[in-house]
Structures are given as structure tokens and as C-alpha cells.
Coordinates of C-alpha atoms in Angstrom, one line a residue:
X1 CA 51.5 -150.3 7.4
X2 CA 52.7 -146.8 6.8
X3 CA 52.3 -144.0 4.3
X4 CA 56.0 -143.4 4.1
X5 CA 59.1 -145.6 4.2
X6 CA 61.1 -145.9 7.5
X7 CA 63.8 -143.7 6.1
X8 CA 61.4 -140.8 5.8
X9 CA 60.2 -138.8 8.8
X10 CA 56.7 -137.4 7.9
X11 CA 57.5 -134.3 10.0
X12 CA 60.4 -133.5 7.8
X13 CA 58.3 -133.4 4.6
X14 CA 57.2 -130.0 3.6
X15 CA 53.6 -128.9 3.8
X16 CA 52.0 -127.6 0.7
X17 CA 50.5 -124.1 1.0
X18 CA 46.7 -124.2 0.9
X19 CA 45.3 -121.1 -0.9
X20 CA 41.6 -121.6 -1.1
X21 CA 38.6 -123.7 -2.0
X22 CA 35.4 -123.6 -3.9
X23 CA 32.5 -124.9 -1.9
X24 CA 29.1 -126.2 -2.9
X25 CA 26.3 -125.3 -0.5
X26 CA 24.6 -128.4 0.9
X27 CA 20.8 -128.4 1.0
X28 CA 19.0 -130.4 3.7
X29 CA 17.7 -132.9 1.1
X30 CA 21.1 -133.5 -0.5
X31 CA 22.1 -137.1 -0.6
X32 CA 25.8 -138.1 -0.4
X33 CA 25.7 -139.9 -3.7
X34 CA 25.6 -137.7 -6.8
X35 CA 27.6 -134.8 -5.2
X36 CA 31.1 -136.0 -6.2
X37 CA 33.5 -133.8 -8.2
X38 CA 34.7 -136.5 -10.5
X39 CA 36.7 -134.1 -12.7
X40 CA 38.5 -130.8 -12.5
X41 CA 40.1 -129.1 -15.5
X42 CA 41.9 -125.9 -16.5
X43 CA 41.6 -124.4 -19.9
X44 CA 44.9 -124.7 -21.9
X45 CA 45.1 -120.9 -22.3
X46 CA 44.6 -120.3 -18.6
X47 CA 41.3 -118.4 -18.9
X48 CA 38.9 -120.8 -17.2
X49 CA 38.6 -123.5 -14.5
X50 CA 35.8 -126.1 -14.6
X51 CA 34.7 -128.8 -12.2
X52 CA 31.8 -131.1 -11.9
X53 CA 30.2 -130.1 -8.6
X54 CA 27.6 -132.9 -8.5
X55 CA 23.9 -133.1 -9.2
X56 CA 24.4 -132.7 -13.0
X57 CA 26.0 -129.3 -12.6
X58 CA 29.3 -128.1 -14.1
X59 CA 30.7 -124.8 -13.0
X60 CA 32.9 -122.6 -15.2
X61 CA 34.8 -119.8 -13.5
X62 CA 37.4 -117.3 -14.9
X63 CA 40.6 -118.6 -13.4
X64 CA 42.5 -115.4 -13.0
X65 CA 39.5 -113.8 -11.2
X66 CA 39.2 -116.9 -9.0
X67 CA 42.9 -116.9 -8.1
X68 CA 42.8 -113.2 -7.3
X69 CA 40.0 -113.7 -4.9
X70 CA 41.9 -116.4 -3.2
X71 CA 44.9 -114.1 -2.5
X72 CA 43.1 -110.8 -1.9
X73 CA 39.5 -111.6 -1.0
X74 CA 36.6 -109.8 -2.5
X75 CA 37.1 -106.9 0.0
X76 CA 40.6 -106.3 -1.3
X77 CA 42.3 -107.4 1.9
X78 CA 45.2 -109.8 1.6
X79 CA 45.1 -113.4 2.9
X80 CA 47.8 -115.6 4.3
X81 CA 48.5 -119.3 4.7
X82 CA 46.6 -119.4 8.0
X83 CA 43.4 -117.9 6.5
X84 CA 43.0 -119.1 2.9
X85 CA 40.1 -117.8 0.9
X86 CA 36.9 -119.9 0.8
X87 CA 34.3 -119.2 -1.9
X88 CA 30.9 -120.8 -2.0
X89 CA 28.8 -121.3 -5.1
X90 CA 26.7 -118.3 -4.3
X91 CA 29.5 -115.8 -3.5
X92 CA 31.7 -116.9 -6.3
X93 CA 29.1 -115.3 -8.6
X94 CA 30.5 -111.9 -7.9
X95 CA 27.3 -110.5 -6.3
X96 CA 25.8 -107.6 -8.2
X97 CA 29.0 -106.6 -10.0
X98 CA 28.3 -105.8 -13.7
X99 CA 30.7 -107.8 -16.0
X100 CA 33.2 -105.8 -17.9
X101 CA 33.0 -106.1 -21.7
X102 CA 35.2 -108.9 -23.0
X103 CA 35.9 -110.1 -19.5
X104 CA 35.4 -113.9 -19.1
X105 CA 32.1 -114.7 -17.4
X106 CA 31.1 -117.4 -15.0
X107 CA 28.6 -120.1 -16.2
X108 CA 26.6 -122.7 -14.4
X109 CA 25.8 -125.5 -16.8
X110 CA 23.1 -128.1 -16.1
X111 CA 24.2 -131.2 -18.1
X112 CA 21.0 -133.2 -17.5
X113 CA 22.8 -136.1 -15.9
X114 CA 25.7 -136.9 -13.6
X115 CA 29.0 -135.6 -15.0
X116 CA 32.0 -137.9 -14.9
X117 CA 34.4 -136.4 -17.4
X118 CA 35.5 -132.9 -18.4
X119 CA 37.9 -131.6 -21.1
X120 CA 38.7 -128.3 -22.6
X121 CA 39.5 -128.1 -26.3
X122 CA 40.8 -125.1 -28.3
X123 CA 40.7 -124.7 -32.0
X124 CA 43.6 -123.9 -34.3
X125 CA 42.2 -123.2 -37.8
X126 CA 45.5 -124.3 -39.5
X127 CA 45.0 -127.8 -38.2
X128 CA 42.6 -129.2 -40.8
X129 CA 39.9 -131.8 -40.2
X130 CA 40.6 -135.3 -41.3
X131 CA 37.2 -135.3 -43.0
X132 CA 37.4 -135.7 -46.7
X133 CA 34.3 -133.6 -47.5
X134 CA 34.9 -130.3 -45.8
X135 CA 32.9 -128.1 -48.2
X136 CA 30.1 -127.5 -45.6
X137 CA 30.0 -127.8 -41.9
X138 CA 27.4 -126.7 -39.4
X139 CA 30.1 -125.2 -37.1
X140 CA 33.1 -123.2 -38.3
X141 CA 35.4 -122.9 -35.3
X142 CA 37.5 -119.8 -35.2
X143 CA 41.0 -119.4 -33.7
X144 CA 39.7 -118.1 -30.4
X145 CA 37.2 -121.0 -30.0
X146 CA 37.2 -122.7 -26.6
X147 CA 35.0 -125.7 -26.0
X148 CA 34.1 -127.8 -23.0
X149 CA 33.2 -131.5 -23.4
X150 CA 31.2 -133.2 -20.7
X151 CA 30.9 -137.0 -20.4
X152 CA 27.6 -138.1 -18.7
X153 CA 26.3 -141.1 -16.8
X154 CA 23.9 -142.0 -19.6
X155 CA 26.7 -142.4 -22.2
X156 CA 26.2 -139.0 -23.9
X157 CA 28.8 -136.4 -24.5
X158 CA 27.8 -132.7 -24.6
X159 CA 29.9 -130.0 -26.2
X160 CA 29.6 -126.5 -24.8
X161 CA 30.8 -123.0 -25.9
X162 CA 32.9 -121.9 -22.9
X163 CA 32.4 -118.2 -23.6
X164 CA 28.6 -118.3 -23.9
X165 CA 27.7 -121.4 -22.0
X166 CA 25.6 -122.6 -24.9
X167 CA 25.2 -126.2 -25.9
X168 CA 26.6 -126.9 -29.4
X169 CA 26.6 -130.7 -29.9
X170 CA 25.2 -133.8 -28.4
X171 CA 27.3 -136.9 -29.2
X172 CA 25.6 -140.2 -28.7
X173 CA 27.1 -143.6 -29.3
X174 CA 28.4 -145.0 -26.0
X175 CA 26.2 -147.5 -24.2
X176 CA 27.5 -146.8 -20.6
X177 CA 29.1 -144.1 -18.5
X178 CA 31.6 -141.8 -20.2
X179 CA 34.2 -141.8 -17.6
X180 CA 36.8 -139.6 -19.2
X181 CA 37.4 -137.2 -22.1
X182 CA 40.6 -135.7 -23.6
X183 CA 41.2 -133.4 -26.5
X184 CA 44.3 -133.7 -28.8
X185 CA 46.6 -130.8 -27.7
X186 CA 47.4 -129.9 -31.4
X187 CA 44.2 -127.9 -31.8
X188 CA 42.6 -130.3 -34.2
X189 CA 39.6 -130.6 -31.9
X190 CA 39.9 -134.4 -32.1
X191 CA 38.2 -135.7 -28.9
X192 CA 38.6 -139.2 -27.3
X193 CA 36.1 -140.5 -24.9
X194 CA 36.7 -143.4 -22.5
X195 CA 33.7 -145.4 -21.3
X196 CA 32.6 -148.2 -19.0
X197 CA 31.3 -149.9 -22.2
X198 CA 35.0 -151.0 -22.6
X199 CA 35.7 -148.8 -25.7
X200 CA 37.3 -145.5 -26.6
X201 CA 35.7 -143.4 -29.3
X202 CA 37.4 -140.8 -31.4
X203 CA 35.3 -137.8 -32.5
X204 CA 36.2 -135.0 -35.0
X205 CA 34.5 -131.8 -33.8
X206 CA 35.7 -129.9 -36.8
X207 CA 33.6 -132.4 -38.8
X208 CA 30.5 -131.5 -36.7
X209 CA 31.3 -134.1 -34.1
X210 CA 31.3 -137.1 -36.4
X211 CA 32.7 -140.3 -34.9
X212 CA 36.0 -141.3 -36.6
X213 CA 36.9 -144.6 -34.9
X214 CA 36.1 -147.0 -32.2
X215 CA 39.2 -148.3 -30.3
X216 CA 38.6 -151.8 -29.0
X217 CA 40.9 -153.9 -26.9
X218 CA 40.0 -153.3 -23.2
X219 CA 38.3 -156.3 -21.6
X220 CA 36.9 -154.1 -18.7
X221 CA 35.9 -150.6 -17.9
X222 CA 38.1 -147.8 -19.3
X223 CA 38.8 -145.2 -16.6
X224 CA 41.0 -142.6 -18.3
X225 CA 42.9 -141.6 -21.4
X226 CA 45.5 -139.0 -22.3
X227 CA 47.2 -137.7 -25.4
X228 CA 51.0 -137.3 -25.8
X229 CA 52.0 -133.7 -26.3
X230 CA 52.4 -134.2 -30.0
X231 CA 49.0 -135.9 -30.3
X232 CA 50.5 -138.9 -32.0
X233 CA 50.0 -141.4 -29.1
X234 CA 47.1 -142.1 -26.8
X235 CA 47.3 -143.9 -23.5
X236 CA 44.2 -145.5 -22.1
X237 CA 44.0 -147.2 -18.7
X238 CA 41.3 -149.3 -17.1
X239 CA 40.2 -152.2 -14.9
X240 CA 42.2 -155.4 -15.0
X241 CA 45.7 -153.7 -14.7
X242 CA 45.3 -152.3 -18.3
X243 CA 47.7 -149.7 -19.7
X244 CA 47.3 -149.5 -23.5
X245 CA 49.2 -147.3 -26.0
X246 CA 47.5 -146.4 -29.3
X247 CA 48.9 -145.0 -32.5
X248 CA 46.6 -142.1 -33.3
X249 CA 47.7 -141.8 -36.9
X250 CA 46.6 -145.4 -37.7
X251 CA 44.2 -145.9 -34.8
X252 CA 46.0 -149.2 -33.9
X253 CA 47.1 -150.7 -30.6
X254 CA 50.9 -150.2 -30.2
X255 CA 51.8 -151.7 -26.9
X256 CA 50.5 -152.9 -23.5
X257 CA 52.5 -151.8 -20.5
X258 CA 52.7 -154.5 -17.7
X259 CA 53.6 -153.7 -14.1
X260 CA 50.5 -152.8 -12.1
X261 CA 48.7 -155.3 -9.9
X262 CA 45.2 -153.7 -9.7
X263 CA 42.9 -151.4 -11.7
X264 CA 44.7 -148.4 -13.3
X265 CA 42.5 -145.3 -13.0
X266 CA 44.5 -142.3 -14.1
X267 CA 47.3 -141.4 -16.6
X268 CA 49.2 -138.4 -18.0
X269 CA 52.2 -137.8 -20.2
X270 CA 55.1 -135.5 -19.1
X271 CA 55.0 -132.2 -20.9
X272 CA 58.0 -133.1 -23.0
X273 CA 56.5 -136.4 -24.1
X274 CA 59.3 -138.5 -22.7
X275 CA 57.5 -140.1 -19.8
X276 CA 54.1 -141.5 -18.8
X277 CA 52.7 -141.6 -15.3
X278 CA 49.9 -144.0 -14.3
X279 CA 48.1 -144.3 -11.0
X280 CA 46.6 -147.5 -9.7
X281 CA 44.6 -149.0 -6.9
X282 CA 47.7 -151.1 -6.2
X283 CA 49.0 -148.1 -4.1
X284 CA 51.6 -147.0 -6.7
X285 CA 52.2 -144.4 -9.3
X286 CA 54.5 -145.8 -12.0
X287 CA 56.5 -143.5 -14.3
X288 CA 57.3 -145.2 -17.6
X289 CA 59.5 -144.8 -20.5
X290 CA 56.6 -145.8 -22.7
X291 CA 58.8 -145.7 -25.9
X292 CA 60.5 -148.9 -24.6
X293 CA 57.9 -150.1 -22.2
X294 CA 60.2 -149.9 -19.2
X295 CA 59.6 -148.6 -15.6
X296 CA 61.7 -145.5 -14.7
X297 CA 60.3 -144.8 -11.2
X298 CA 57.8 -146.2 -8.8
X299 CA 56.2 -143.9 -6.3
X300 CA 54.8 -145.9 -3.4
X301 CA 52.0 -144.9 -1.1
X302 CA 52.1 -147.8 1.3
X303 CA 55.1 -149.3 3.2
X304 CA 56.3 -151.9 3.2
X305 CA 55.1 -152.3 -0.4
X306 CA 52.1 -154.7 -0.5
X307 CA 52.4 -158.1 -2.2
X308 CA 50.6 -158.4 -5.5
X309 CA 47.8 -160.3 -3.9
X310 CA 47.2 -157.5 -1.2
X311 CA 47.8 -154.8 -3.8
X312 CA 45.1 -156.3 -6.0
X313 CA 42.4 -155.9 -3.3
X314 CA 41.0 -153.2 -1.0
X315 CA 44.1 -151.9 0.7
X316 CA 43.0 -148.4 2.0
X317 CA 45.7 -146.7 -0.2
X318 CA 44.1 -146.6 -3.6
X319 CA 45.7 -143.9 -5.7
X320 CA 42.8 -142.0 -7.3
X321 CA 44.5 -139.6 -9.6
X322 CA 47.9 -138.4 -10.9
X323 CA 48.9 -135.3 -12.7
X324 CA 52.2 -134.1 -14.3
X325 CA 53.2 -130.5 -13.5
X326 CA 54.0 -128.4 -16.7
X327 CA 57.5 -127.9 -15.4
X328 CA 58.2 -131.6 -16.1
X329 CA 59.8 -132.1 -12.7
X330 CA 56.9 -132.6 -10.4
X331 CA 54.0 -135.0 -10.1
X332 CA 50.9 -134.9 -7.8
X333 CA 48.9 -137.8 -6.6
X334 CA 45.6 -138.2 -4.7
X335 CA 45.2 -141.2 -2.4
X336 CA 42.6 -142.7 -0.1
X337 CA 44.8 -142.2 2.9
X338 CA 43.6 -138.5 3.0
X339 CA 46.8 -137.0 1.6
X340 CA 47.8 -135.1 -1.5
X341 CA 51.5 -135.8 -2.4
X342 CA 53.8 -133.5 -4.4
X343 CA 56.6 -135.6 -5.8
X344 CA 59.9 -134.6 -7.5
X345 CA 61.0 -137.0 -10.3
X346 CA 64.4 -136.8 -8.7
X347 CA 63.3 -138.2 -5.3
X348 CA 61.5 -141.3 -4.2
X349 CA 59.8 -139.5 -1.2
X350 CA 57.2 -136.7 -1.5
X351 CA 58.6 -133.2 -1.6
X352 CA 55.4 -131.8 0.0
X353 CA 52.1 -133.1 1.4
X354 CA 48.7 -131.7 2.2
X355 CA 45.6 -133.1 4.0
X356 CA 42.5 -133.9 1.9
X357 CA 39.6 -136.0 2.9
X358 CA 37.7 -137.9 0.1
X359 CA 39.9 -136.7 -2.7
X360 CA 39.0 -138.0 -6.2
X361 CA 40.9 -136.1 -8.9
X362 CA 43.6 -133.5 -9.4
X363 CA 45.0 -131.2 -12.1
X364 CA 47.7 -128.6 -12.4
X365 CA 46.9 -125.1 -13.7
X366 CA 48.2 -124.4 -17.2
X367 CA 51.3 -122.6 -15.9
X368 CA 51.9 -125.2 -13.2
X369 CA 51.7 -122.8 -10.2
X370 CA 48.5 -124.3 -8.6
X371 CA 47.1 -127.8 -8.0
X372 CA 43.3 -128.3 -7.9
X373 CA 41.7 -131.3 -6.3
X374 CA 38.1 -132.4 -6.4
X375 CA 36.4 -134.2 -3.6
X376 CA 33.3 -136.4 -2.9
X377 CA 31.4 -133.5 -1.5
X378 CA 31.6 -131.6 -4.8
X379 CA 34.1 -129.0 -3.6
X380 CA 37.5 -128.1 -4.9
X381 CA 40.7 -127.4 -2.9
X382 CA 43.7 -125.5 -4.2
X383 CA 47.4 -125.5 -3.2
X384 CA 50.5 -123.8 -4.4
X385 CA 52.8 -126.1 -6.3
X386 CA 56.4 -126.6 -5.0
X387 CA 58.6 -123.8 -6.3
X388 CA 62.1 -124.3 -7.5
X389 CA 64.1 -122.9 -10.4
X390 CA 64.7 -125.5 -13.1
X391 CA 68.3 -126.1 -14.2
X392 CA 69.4 -125.3 -17.7
X393 CA 70.2 -129.0 -18.0
X394 CA 66.6 -129.9 -17.4
X395 CA 65.2 -127.3 -19.7
X396 CA 67.6 -128.4 -22.5
X397 CA 66.6 -132.0 -21.9
X398 CA 62.9 -131.2 -22.2
X399 CA 63.5 -129.2 -25.4
X400 CA 65.3 -132.2 -26.9
X401 CA 62.8 -134.8 -25.7
X402 CA 60.0 -132.9 -27.3
X403 CA 61.3 -133.9 -30.7
X404 CA 63.3 -137.1 -30.1
X405 CA 62.1 -140.5 -28.8
X406 CA 64.2 -142.7 -26.5
X407 CA 65.4 -144.8 -29.4
X408 CA 66.6 -141.7 -31.3
X409 CA 68.5 -140.4 -28.2
X410 CA 70.2 -143.7 -27.7
X411 CA 71.7 -143.6 -31.3
X412 CA 73.4 -140.3 -30.5
X413 CA 77.2 -140.3 -30.3
X414 CA 77.3 -138.9 -26.8
X415 CA 78.8 -140.1 -23.4
X416 CA 76.8 -142.7 -21.6
X417 CA 76.1 -140.5 -18.5
X418 CA 74.6 -137.8 -20.8
X419 CA 72.6 -140.4 -22.6
X420 CA 71.2 -141.7 -19.4
X421 CA 70.3 -138.2 -18.3
X422 CA 68.5 -137.4 -21.5
X423 CA 66.5 -140.7 -21.3
X424 CA 65.6 -140.1 -17.6
X425 CA 67.4 -143.2 -16.5
X426 CA 69.1 -141.3 -13.7
X427 CA 65.9 -140.5 -11.9

């Protein structure tokens, strides 16, 4: 069994540039369990980076300051690929430096229980709450509001003000671990939580965190959920090969996607909303045209590909996480074979790889230039994303697909090759 097909020489694959890591100091009494960084997240406006560094703690760091430290070091000296910057929890505090007014500040948040899920949410006042009675609310979120939601081991969800680090809301309704959280990207502050209690719950934070709906249908744990860029569709994935699509205007189940052979643990839509990537313990990432329920691309992590029976068990190549780059052309995956893979949607072999032991999760920065990956020891590693100039064709395709579904594109009176390109069939 190999990590790459016979036609690919691992030595010919590019090596991603490692730029730094955030480390958590290990005390003598620390146990291995409870230290995992289950989630990493970037604020949509690029101001903050957050990760669950184990033992109930969430760390919020100003992203631009963190990135600057990686490249220059705190002494102002430059770094290179052979000596990437390493910051511990203590020295990432900035020492005795007095914060500048209006400069983002670091926060260490004790959530009171193991943190499994993290999500940033920003407020757009023009996007009204769905609540009928909006005459009085405890919270009036302004345009510059930035929230952090944390999903806990005890089933609770805590909502924090990112700029002050203060607790705002405590949401209680789940009966088991809240495994994942995601905010609608339209600024409505609609939050969806995915739980081991086999349900998803929809919360309206503009209505003081009231629960709007319970989405039922999963027969096993729900691992992850993700909104489409226009917030109209939600994908949820879980144990038992489950990939569900929900209509978030009606809160109804639209479709189940079938193709995985083991638990599905991670999902994310492409930035133009045309594709959906799902990662599974069956050693594969599948890229879907979810509008039609068809598979566009399979990214394998074990060769020859395992049979469904082998893929449905412990195969040492479980894919833990998948993330779509904001450029719409690259995908990253974290796997148990101690590799991070950077894929191009135009190729079936990785464009670049990097070594990572015990990786659990990954996320691209808001501009797509950096990938962050959390590990079982509570630390976070950072790499530069593969760089290439997008073609005008691809940018035009993304602009079109942001407003048109596959079915709408197929009705256009255009040549078949162009139609296939616009629907990503050519990948």
C-alpha cells in the first residue's frame, strides 16, 4: 500500500514551505488526552486566528501580528524556510509590550470544558433577524461585531466577544458533544451546531441566541457542517457514510449524497458555491457537483484504492480534514499517514506535500495565502499555500457560478466544451 499512485514519484512532488508554529508548553502533569487542537479558525475579515489548544483553553491571536512574527521574528530579523519561526504560548503574548490603541489584542479564554468546535461570526446590520418580535433584544450587534462560538464537550455552546474576550451567551440544548459550529456567511449571525446527539441545531444570535430549528435525519454522530457561500444550503456529514444537504430557507432535507464507504468527518463548499468537498475515513476526498449529486473528482490517499470493505475499517489513511482555498483552485487535506497534501482541482496528484504528525484539522486563511493545521499535542503548524496566477477563464467561471447553479448553466445556449468547463466537468 502506498500514499501515491505508481505514476507519481513522491520526490517529484513539491514541498510546501513551512513558515512557523504556535506551541503549547507541556507541564510535567499533562496527560496526552485533552490536549488536542480539534479546531482552527480564521476570522472572515482576517483580523484574528483562533485554535483550541487543549485543556478547555481557546487562544485568540491577532493574525497579522502573528504572521509578521513568523516572517521577521520578534527581534526584527528575517527568517527563511530552513529556520521557520516558532512561538510558544508564553512568548506569543508579546512580553511587556504595551498594546497600541485600537490594535487587536490577544485573549486566552477558559471555556470550562474540552473545546471541540470553533467558528467566527460577523454581523451585518442590514441582514435582519428572522425573529418576528424584534422590538427588544438584549444584544444589539453593530457592523463591526466579531463573535467567536465555542462548542463544548458537555453539549453547551458559548459565544464570546472577540475584541474583549468577554462571554456573551451560553446556549444549552444539545445532549452530547458539540463537534462542529458554522456561521452563515451572509452576516445574519445564524449559527448551526453539529453534535454527537445526532442532530443539528440552528440558532439566531440576532435574536439573543434563541434556537430556531432542530434538523433531524442523521442516524449517527454528526461530525461537521458547512454553509454554501450564499447561505441557502447547509451540508452536514457524519458517521455511517452520511452526506446530507439541507435547504436553509425551509429547514428541510434536500438530498443525500452517496459515494463514501466510511464515516465522513469534514466538508466545505468551494468559494463560488459550485462544488462541495467531503473527507472520509475511507481514504478519499470527494469533490461533488452537489446540485446534481454527481462526483466530479476523487482525491485518493491510499494506492491501490482500498475495496469498500477495507475502506470501511481501520486503514491507517483516515482523512481527518479538508479545506477549500479561497482561490477556488486548491484543496488541502490532513491524513493519518502524517502528510498534509495541497491539491489542485486540475490534477489528481498532490501539487505539494508537507510532513505533519498527528494532524487533526486544517483551515486556509481568509485571503488563502496560508494553511493552518492543528495537532493532537495542541499546537498549530503553518505553511504557505501553493502560489499561481489564476487564469481569466477561471475567475470568470467563479464569477458566473456564484450566481448560477449547474442546472441554470446547462440551459445556456453555449458550446458543449464551454458548458463542461463552467460546470467543472473538465477537472
